[in-house]
PDB file of C-alpha atoms in Angstrom:
ATOM      1  CA  MET Y   1     104.750 149.441  99.208  1.00 36.00           C
ATOM      2  CA  ALA Y   2     104.614 146.046 100.929  1.00 37.00           C
ATOM      3  CA  ASP Y   3     107.726 143.924 100.796  1.00 41.00           C
ATOM      4  CA  SER Y   4     107.022 141.032  98.329  1.00 37.00           C
ATOM      5  CA  GLY Y   5     109.022 138.558 100.484  1.00 41.00           C
ATOM      6  CA  ASN Y   6     106.787 139.414 103.485  1.00 36.00           C
ATOM      7  CA  VAL Y   7     103.649 138.960 101.442  1.00 34.00           C
ATOM      8  CA  VAL Y   8     104.796 135.527 100.166  1.00 37.00           C
ATOM      9  CA  SER Y   9     105.748 134.549 103.692  1.00 44.00           C
ATOM     10  CA  LEU Y  10     102.334 135.620 105.098  1.00 40.00           C
ATOM     11  CA  ALA Y  11     100.519 133.704 102.331  1.00 44.00           C
ATOM     12  CA  GLU Y  12     102.580 130.603 103.021  1.00 60.00           C
ATOM     13  CA  ASN Y  13     101.895 130.828 106.750  1.00 66.00           C
ATOM     14  CA  LEU Y  14      98.143 131.185 106.248  1.00 60.00           C
ATOM     15  CA  LEU Y  15      98.045 128.227 103.849  1.00 71.00           C
ATOM     16  CA  SER Y  16     100.098 126.155 106.189  1.00 82.00           C
ATOM     17  CA  LEU Y  17      97.932 126.988 109.180  1.00 88.00           C
ATOM     18  CA  GLY Y  18      94.686 126.269 107.256  1.00 91.00           C
ATOM     19  CA  SER Y  19      96.148 123.030 105.913  1.00 90.00           C
ATOM     20  CA  GLU Y  20      97.179 121.867 109.414  1.00 91.00           C
ATOM     21  CA  VAL Y  21      93.646 122.581 110.733  1.00 94.00           C
ATOM     22  CA  ARG Y  22      92.054 120.683 107.832  1.00 94.00           C
ATOM     23  CA  GLN Y  23      94.405 117.703 108.096  1.00 93.00           C
ATOM     24  CA  LEU Y  24      93.902 117.311 111.825  1.00 94.00           C
ATOM     25  CA  ARG Y  25      90.147 117.731 111.563  1.00 95.00           C
ATOM     26  CA  LYS Y  26      90.053 114.867 109.025  1.00 94.00           C
ATOM     27  CA  ALA Y  27      92.422 112.752 111.117  1.00 93.00           C
ATOM     28  CA  ARG Y  28      89.976 113.244 114.076  1.00 94.00           C
ATOM     29  CA  GLN Y  29      87.185 112.173 111.770  1.00 92.00           C
ATOM     30  CA  MET Y  30      85.333 115.420 112.099  1.00 94.00           C
ATOM     31  CA  THR Y  31      83.351 117.170 109.419  1.00 95.00           C
ATOM     32  CA  LEU Y  32      83.454 120.955 109.003  1.00 95.00           C
ATOM     33  CA  LYS Y  33      80.098 121.047 110.683  1.00 95.00           C
ATOM     34  CA  ASP Y  34      81.387 119.044 113.648  1.00 95.00           C
ATOM     35  CA  LEU Y  35      84.328 121.410 114.102  1.00 96.00           C
ATOM     36  CA  SER Y  36      82.105 124.417 113.620  1.00 96.00           C
ATOM     37  CA  SER Y  37      79.786 123.204 116.360  1.00 95.00           C
ATOM     38  CA  ALA Y  38      82.630 122.261 118.737  1.00 95.00           C
ATOM     39  CA  SER Y  39      84.619 125.474 118.205  1.00 95.00           C
ATOM     40  CA  GLY Y  40      81.680 127.966 117.884  1.00 96.00           C
ATOM     41  CA  ILE Y  41      83.222 129.266 114.638  1.00 96.00           C
ATOM     42  CA  SER Y  42      80.857 129.663 111.678  1.00 96.00           C
ATOM     43  CA  LEU Y  43      81.073 127.166 108.768  1.00 96.00           C
ATOM     44  CA  SER Y  44      81.941 129.917 106.279  1.00 96.00           C
ATOM     45  CA  HIS Y  45      84.719 131.360 108.489  1.00 95.00           C
ATOM     46  CA  LEU Y  46      86.105 127.930 109.252  1.00 96.00           C
ATOM     47  CA  SER Y  47      86.102 127.017 105.547  1.00 95.00           C
ATOM     48  CA  ALA Y  48      88.010 130.278 104.764  1.00 95.00           C
ATOM     49  CA  ILE Y  49      90.616 129.431 107.534  1.00 94.00           C
ATOM     50  CA  GLU Y  50      91.165 125.989 106.037  1.00 94.00           C
ATOM     51  CA  ARG Y  51      91.588 127.482 102.565  1.00 92.00           C
ATOM     52  CA  GLY Y  52      94.113 130.003 103.887  1.00 89.00           C
ATOM     53  CA  ALA Y  53      91.832 132.859 102.989  1.00 90.00           C
ATOM     54  CA  SER Y  54      91.402 134.053 106.544  1.00 89.00           C
ATOM     55  CA  ASN Y  55      93.728 134.480 109.496  1.00 87.00           C
ATOM     56  CA  PRO Y  56      92.105 133.277 112.737  1.00 89.00           C
ATOM     57  CA  SER Y  57      92.307 135.469 115.847  1.00 89.00           C
ATOM     58  CA  MET Y  58      94.119 134.109 118.892  1.00 90.00           C
ATOM     59  CA  ASP Y  59      90.657 133.401 120.425  1.00 93.00           C
ATOM     60  CA  MET Y  60      89.572 131.455 117.437  1.00 93.00           C
ATOM     61  CA  LEU Y  61      92.884 129.537 117.420  1.00 92.00           C
ATOM     62  CA  GLU Y  62      92.379 128.649 121.050  1.00 94.00           C
ATOM     63  CA  ARG Y  63      88.816 127.431 120.300  1.00 95.00           C
ATOM     64  CA  LEU Y  64      90.036 125.297 117.371  1.00 96.00           C
ATOM     65  CA  SER Y  65      92.824 123.875 119.504  1.00 94.00           C
ATOM     66  CA  ALA Y  66      90.396 122.929 122.275  1.00 94.00           C
ATOM     67  CA  ALA Y  67      87.953 121.382 119.770  1.00 95.00           C
ATOM     68  CA  LEU Y  68      90.713 119.264 118.186  1.00 95.00           C
ATOM     69  CA  SER Y  69      92.360 118.464 121.579  1.00 93.00           C
ATOM     70  CA  VAL Y  70      95.784 119.947 120.825  1.00 92.00           C
ATOM     71  CA  SER Y  71      97.783 122.936 121.959  1.00 90.00           C
ATOM     72  CA  PRO Y  72      97.819 125.895 119.532  1.00 90.00           C
ATOM     73  CA  ASP Y  73     101.454 125.366 118.621  1.00 87.00           C
ATOM     74  CA  TRP Y  74     100.515 122.067 116.863  1.00 90.00           C
ATOM     75  CA  PHE Y  75      99.305 124.165 113.913  1.00 88.00           C
ATOM     76  CA  PHE Y  76     102.695 125.963 113.573  1.00 84.00           C
ATOM     77  CA  ALA Y  77     105.041 123.217 112.465  1.00 79.00           C
ATOM     78  CA  ARG Y  78     108.640 124.333 112.664  1.00 78.00           C
ATOM     79  CA  ARG Y  79     109.893 123.599 109.191  1.00 78.00           C
ATOM     80  CA  PRO Y  80     112.394 126.389 108.224  1.00 79.00           C
ATOM     81  CA  GLY Y  81     114.113 126.211 104.936  1.00 81.00           C
ATOM     82  CA  GLU Y  82     115.421 128.193 101.958  1.00 85.00           C
ATOM     83  CA  GLY Y  83     112.686 127.250  99.559  1.00 87.00           C
ATOM     84  CA  PRO Y  84     108.927 126.538  99.655  1.00 84.00           C
ATOM     85  CA  MET Y  85     109.337 122.812  98.976  1.00 87.00           C
ATOM     86  CA  GLU Y  86     111.765 122.414 101.896  1.00 89.00           C
ATOM     87  CA  ARG Y  87     109.510 124.448 104.223  1.00 85.00           C
ATOM     88  CA  ALA Y  88     106.519 122.372 103.194  1.00 84.00           C
ATOM     89  CA  TYR Y  89     107.926 118.801 103.109  1.00 89.00           C
ATOM     90  CA  VAL Y  90     111.196 118.450 105.016  1.00 91.00           C
ATOM     91  CA  VAL Y  91     111.290 117.723 108.751  1.00 93.00           C
ATOM     92  CA  ARG Y  92     114.668 118.329 110.452  1.00 93.00           C
ATOM     93  CA  SER Y  93     115.330 115.990 113.357  1.00 93.00           C
ATOM     94  CA  GLN Y  94     115.178 118.808 115.908  1.00 92.00           C
ATOM     95  CA  ASN Y  95     111.765 119.908 114.637  1.00 92.00           C
ATOM     96  CA  ARG Y  96     109.781 116.681 114.950  1.00 94.00           C
ATOM     97  CA  ARG Y  97     106.385 117.039 116.500  1.00 93.00           C
ATOM     98  CA  ASN Y  98     105.398 115.123 119.670  1.00 93.00           C
ATOM     99  CA  LEU Y  99     102.599 112.617 118.766  1.00 93.00           C
ATOM    100  CA  ASN Y 100     102.000 111.709 122.405  1.00 91.00           C
ATOM    101  CA  ALA Y 101     100.533 115.200 122.788  1.00 88.00           C
ATOM    102  CA  LEU Y 102      98.159 114.359 119.905  1.00 89.00           C
ATOM    103  CA  TYR Y 103      97.150 111.083 121.453  1.00 88.00           C
ATOM    104  CA  GLY Y 104      96.568 112.665 124.828  1.00 86.00           C
ATOM    105  CA  GLN Y 105      98.713 110.020 126.528  1.00 85.00           C
ATOM    106  CA  ASP Y 106     102.348 110.342 127.542  1.00 86.00           C
ATOM    107  CA  ALA Y 107     105.088 107.712 127.252  1.00 86.00           C
ATOM    108  CA  SER Y 108     104.489 106.310 130.776  1.00 83.00           C
ATOM    109  CA  GLU Y 109     100.868 105.508 129.807  1.00 82.00           C
ATOM    110  CA  LEU Y 110     101.603 104.117 126.399  1.00 82.00           C
ATOM    111  CA  GLY Y 111     104.910 102.421 127.036  1.00 84.00           C
ATOM    112  CA  TYR Y 112     106.715 104.421 124.355  1.00 91.00           C
ATOM    113  CA  ALA Y 113     107.312 107.925 123.106  1.00 94.00           C
ATOM    114  CA  ASP Y 114     106.168 108.817 119.543  1.00 95.00           C
ATOM    115  CA  SER Y 115     107.330 111.570 117.267  1.00 96.00           C
ATOM    116  CA  LEU Y 116     106.098 112.420 113.792  1.00 96.00           C
ATOM    117  CA  LEU Y 117     108.497 111.906 110.952  1.00 96.00           C
ATOM    118  CA  SER Y 118     106.038 112.853 108.257  1.00 94.00           C
ATOM    119  CA  SER Y 119     105.647 116.526 107.373  1.00 91.00           C
ATOM    120  CA  SER Y 120     101.900 116.329 108.186  1.00 90.00           C
ATOM    121  CA  VAL Y 121      99.104 113.975 109.172  1.00 91.00           C
ATOM    122  CA  GLY Y 122      97.579 114.423 105.770  1.00 88.00           C
ATOM    123  CA  GLY Y 123      97.657 111.816 102.966  1.00 86.00           C
ATOM    124  CA  GLU Y 124      96.940 108.107 102.994  1.00 91.00           C
ATOM    125  CA  PHE Y 125      99.485 107.204 105.700  1.00 93.00           C
ATOM    126  CA  TYR Y 126     101.850 108.753 108.172  1.00 94.00           C
ATOM    127  CA  MET Y 127     105.251 107.779 109.550  1.00 97.00           C
ATOM    128  CA  GLY Y 128     106.790 108.175 112.948  1.00 97.00           C
ATOM    129  CA  LEU Y 129     109.543 107.142 115.382  1.00 98.00           C
ATOM    130  CA  ALA Y 130     108.589 105.162 118.529  1.00 96.00           C
ATOM    131  CA  VAL Y 131     111.084 104.948 121.391  1.00 97.00           C
ATOM    132  CA  TYR Y 132     110.523 102.199 123.946  1.00 94.00           C
ATOM    133  CA  LYS Y 133     112.367 102.416 127.235  1.00 93.00           C
ATOM    134  CA  PRO Y 134     113.900  99.201 128.586  1.00 93.00           C
ATOM    135  CA  ASN Y 135     111.258  96.760 129.941  1.00 90.00           C
ATOM    136  CA  SER Y 136     108.423  98.996 128.931  1.00 84.00           C
ATOM    137  CA  GLU Y 137     104.994  98.164 127.548  1.00 71.00           C
ATOM    138  CA  THR Y 138     101.483  99.496 127.605  1.00 64.00           C
ATOM    139  CA  PRO Y 139     100.128  98.917 131.092  1.00 56.00           C
ATOM    140  CA  SER Y 140      96.873  97.258 129.871  1.00 63.00           C
ATOM    141  CA  ASN Y 141      98.831  94.699 127.810  1.00 58.00           C
ATOM    142  CA  ARG Y 142      95.817  94.335 125.474  1.00 75.00           C
ATOM    143  CA  LEU Y 143      95.899  93.095 121.947  1.00 83.00           C
ATOM    144  CA  GLN Y 144      94.985  95.929 119.490  1.00 84.00           C
ATOM    145  CA  ARG Y 145      93.449  95.962 116.035  1.00 85.00           C
ATOM    146  CA  HIS Y 146      92.173  98.532 113.562  1.00 86.00           C
ATOM    147  CA  ASP Y 147      91.501  99.024 109.844  1.00 88.00           C
ATOM    148  CA  GLY Y 148      94.466  99.541 107.565  1.00 93.00           C
ATOM    149  CA  GLU Y 149      98.081  98.429 107.563  1.00 95.00           C
ATOM    150  CA  GLN Y 150     101.027  98.552 109.919  1.00 95.00           C
ATOM    151  CA  HIS Y 151     104.667  98.619 108.772  1.00 97.00           C
ATOM    152  CA  GLY Y 152     107.755  98.900 110.992  1.00 97.00           C
ATOM    153  CA  LEU Y 153     111.570  98.767 111.016  1.00 98.00           C
ATOM    154  CA  VAL Y 154     113.595  98.281 114.191  1.00 98.00           C
ATOM    155  CA  ILE Y 155     116.648 100.546 113.991  1.00 98.00           C
ATOM    156  CA  GLU Y 156     117.978  99.937 117.546  1.00 98.00           C
ATOM    157  CA  GLY Y 157     117.488  97.338 120.232  1.00 97.00           C
ATOM    158  CA  GLU Y 158     114.836  94.682 120.060  1.00 96.00           C
ATOM    159  CA  LEU Y 159     111.018  94.512 120.196  1.00 96.00           C
ATOM    160  CA  GLU Y 160     108.707  91.718 121.062  1.00 95.00           C
ATOM    161  CA  ILE Y 161     105.634  91.794 118.870  1.00 94.00           C
ATOM    162  CA  GLN Y 162     102.552  89.566 119.115  1.00 93.00           C
ATOM    163  CA  ILE Y 163     100.559  89.077 115.947  1.00 95.00           C
ATOM    164  CA  ALA Y 164      97.447  86.925 116.574  1.00 95.00           C
ATOM    165  CA  GLU Y 165      98.684  84.047 118.813  1.00 94.00           C
ATOM    166  CA  GLU Y 166     102.311  84.268 117.638  1.00 96.00           C
ATOM    167  CA  VAL Y 167     104.992  86.085 119.597  1.00 95.00           C
ATOM    168  CA  ILE Y 168     107.974  87.258 117.582  1.00 97.00           C
ATOM    169  CA  THR Y 169     111.222  88.979 118.671  1.00 97.00           C
ATOM    170  CA  LEU Y 170     112.448  91.614 116.187  1.00 98.00           C
ATOM    171  CA  ARG Y 171     116.049  92.877 116.396  1.00 98.00           C
ATOM    172  CA  GLU Y 172     117.955  95.743 114.716  1.00 98.00           C
ATOM    173  CA  GLY Y 173     117.293  95.696 110.950  1.00 98.00           C
ATOM    174  CA  ASP Y 174     114.223  93.512 111.209  1.00 98.00           C
ATOM    175  CA  SER Y 175     110.914  94.792 109.792  1.00 98.00           C
ATOM    176  CA  TYR Y 176     107.263  93.833 109.514  1.00 98.00           C
ATOM    177  CA  SER Y 177     104.137  94.547 107.483  1.00 97.00           C
ATOM    178  CA  PHE Y 178     100.668  93.190 108.303  1.00 97.00           C
ATOM    179  CA  ASP Y 179      96.989  93.776 108.077  1.00 96.00           C
ATOM    180  CA  ALA Y 180      96.207  95.782 111.205  1.00 93.00           C
ATOM    181  CA  ARG Y 181      92.852  94.032 111.574  1.00 94.00           C
ATOM    182  CA  ILE Y 182      94.902  91.118 113.001  1.00 95.00           C
ATOM    183  CA  PRO Y 183      95.068  91.498 116.807  1.00 93.00           C
ATOM    184  CA  HIS Y 184      98.547  92.640 117.752  1.00 93.00           C
ATOM    185  CA  HIS Y 185     100.638  94.102 120.595  1.00 89.00           C
ATOM    186  CA  ALA Y 186     104.255  95.178 121.023  1.00 91.00           C
ATOM    187  CA  ARG Y 187     106.589  95.705 123.976  1.00 91.00           C
ATOM    188  CA  ASN Y 188     110.241  95.978 124.871  1.00 94.00           C
ATOM    189  CA  ARG Y 189     111.226  93.275 127.339  1.00 92.00           C
ATOM    190  CA  SER Y 190     114.997  93.918 126.919  1.00 95.00           C
ATOM    191  CA  ASP Y 191     117.243  95.995 129.070  1.00 95.00           C
ATOM    192  CA  ARG Y 192     118.044  98.269 126.111  1.00 96.00           C
ATOM    193  CA  VAL Y 193     116.195 101.111 124.448  1.00 97.00           C
ATOM    194  CA  CYS Y 194     114.307 100.091 121.336  1.00 97.00           C
ATOM    195  CA  LYS Y 195     113.689 102.507 118.399  1.00 98.00           C
ATOM    196  CA  LEU Y 196     111.146 101.677 115.775  1.00 98.00           C
ATOM    197  CA  ILE Y 197     110.364 103.551 112.588  1.00 98.00           C
ATOM    198  CA  TRP Y 198     106.754 102.919 111.723  1.00 97.00           C
ATOM    199  CA  ALA Y 199     104.155 103.688 109.003  1.00 96.00           C
ATOM    200  CA  VAL Y 200     100.412 103.333 109.496  1.00 94.00           C
ATOM    201  CA  SER Y 201      97.387 103.719 107.314  1.00 93.00           C
ATOM    202  CA  PRO Y 202      94.830 105.200 107.334  1.00 92.00           C
ATOM    203  CA  VAL Y 203      95.437 108.401 109.211  1.00 91.00           C
ATOM    204  CA  VAL Y 204      92.819 108.325 111.882  1.00 89.00           C
ATOM    205  CA  ILE Y 205      93.535 109.885 115.293  1.00 87.00           C
ATOM    206  CA  PRO Y 206      90.288 110.612 117.130  1.00 79.00           C
ATOM    207  CA  ASN Y 207      89.913 112.615 120.237  1.00 72.00           C
ATOM    208  CA  GLU Y 208      90.135 110.941 123.633  1.00 56.00           C
ATOM    209  CA  LEU Y 209      92.157 107.985 122.473  1.00 37.00           C
ATOM    210  CA  ALA Y 210      92.622 106.984 126.028  1.00 31.00           C
ATOM    211  CA  ASN Y 211      88.982 105.878 126.056  1.00 36.00           C
ATOM    212  CA  ALA Y 212      89.148 103.993 122.749  1.00 37.00           C
ATOM    213  CA  GLY Y 213      89.360 100.421 124.003  1.00 34.00           C
ATOM    214  CA  ASP Y 214      90.554  98.605 120.921  1.00 36.00           C
ATOM    215  CA  MET Y 215      93.874 100.100 119.873  1.00 36.00           C
ATOM    216  CA  GLN Y 216      97.135 102.040 120.248  1.00 40.00           C
ATOM    217  CA  PRO Y 217      98.868 105.171 118.796  1.00 38.00           C
ATOM    218  CA  GLY Y 218      97.967 106.293 115.382  1.00 39.00           C
ATOM    219  CA  THR Y 219      94.295 105.448 114.675  1.00 38.00           C
ATOM    220  CA  ARG Y 220      90.907 105.012 116.150  1.00 35.00           C
ATOM    221  CA  GLU Y 221      92.147 102.310 118.521  1.00 41.00           C
ATOM    222  CA  LYS Y 222      95.581 103.860 118.667  1.00 48.00           C
ATOM    223  CA  GLN Y 223      97.704 101.793 116.425  1.00 49.00           C
ATOM    224  CA  GLN Y 224     100.074  99.562 118.347  1.00 49.00           C
ATOM    225  CA  ARG Y 225     103.629  99.362 117.056  1.00 55.00           C
TER     226      ARG Y 225
END
């Protein structure tokens, strides 16, 4: 007779994997049909995977990863815990996921390192931690804009942010909220590390963000913190 704990664990893992695939597909602005075409997996099988009704083979997982431009381990969030709510929704500091890998651009390209504080990229918004090295900024120094909202709180150091034509210096404890359709840009011009907790809506993280000319990390034009 199968151990009931193992059965529950397997069911949770399948649901978690399917949910991660679905959430990332939506964040990439792909339909089931889009992902089916890109991965070569049938619509019915893909739908079953997303529902947690089917366990993908390693080959399928590799194809899904390639189609969504992530490594396979993205789908296996490390969220251990004693109960199902903790495993589903709590992110321990050592288990944060690297958002730069999702953007396809590292910290040297973007001017900062991003990690995901939210338990997933599902929902109406997501939250992360950006770490700017001293005197760092995006090399292109372009103003960014996108649909939705930007919110941020500086928890260490200082950050220079430009909103429209106005340049503002934010220091530890300062925060902001604005309509992200307003052109904006951020950089750390100080000789100290800056850490920023941010929240962005909507959750849109298309493939090949490096080629999206209008924004920074987080959405279609990569939302700029």
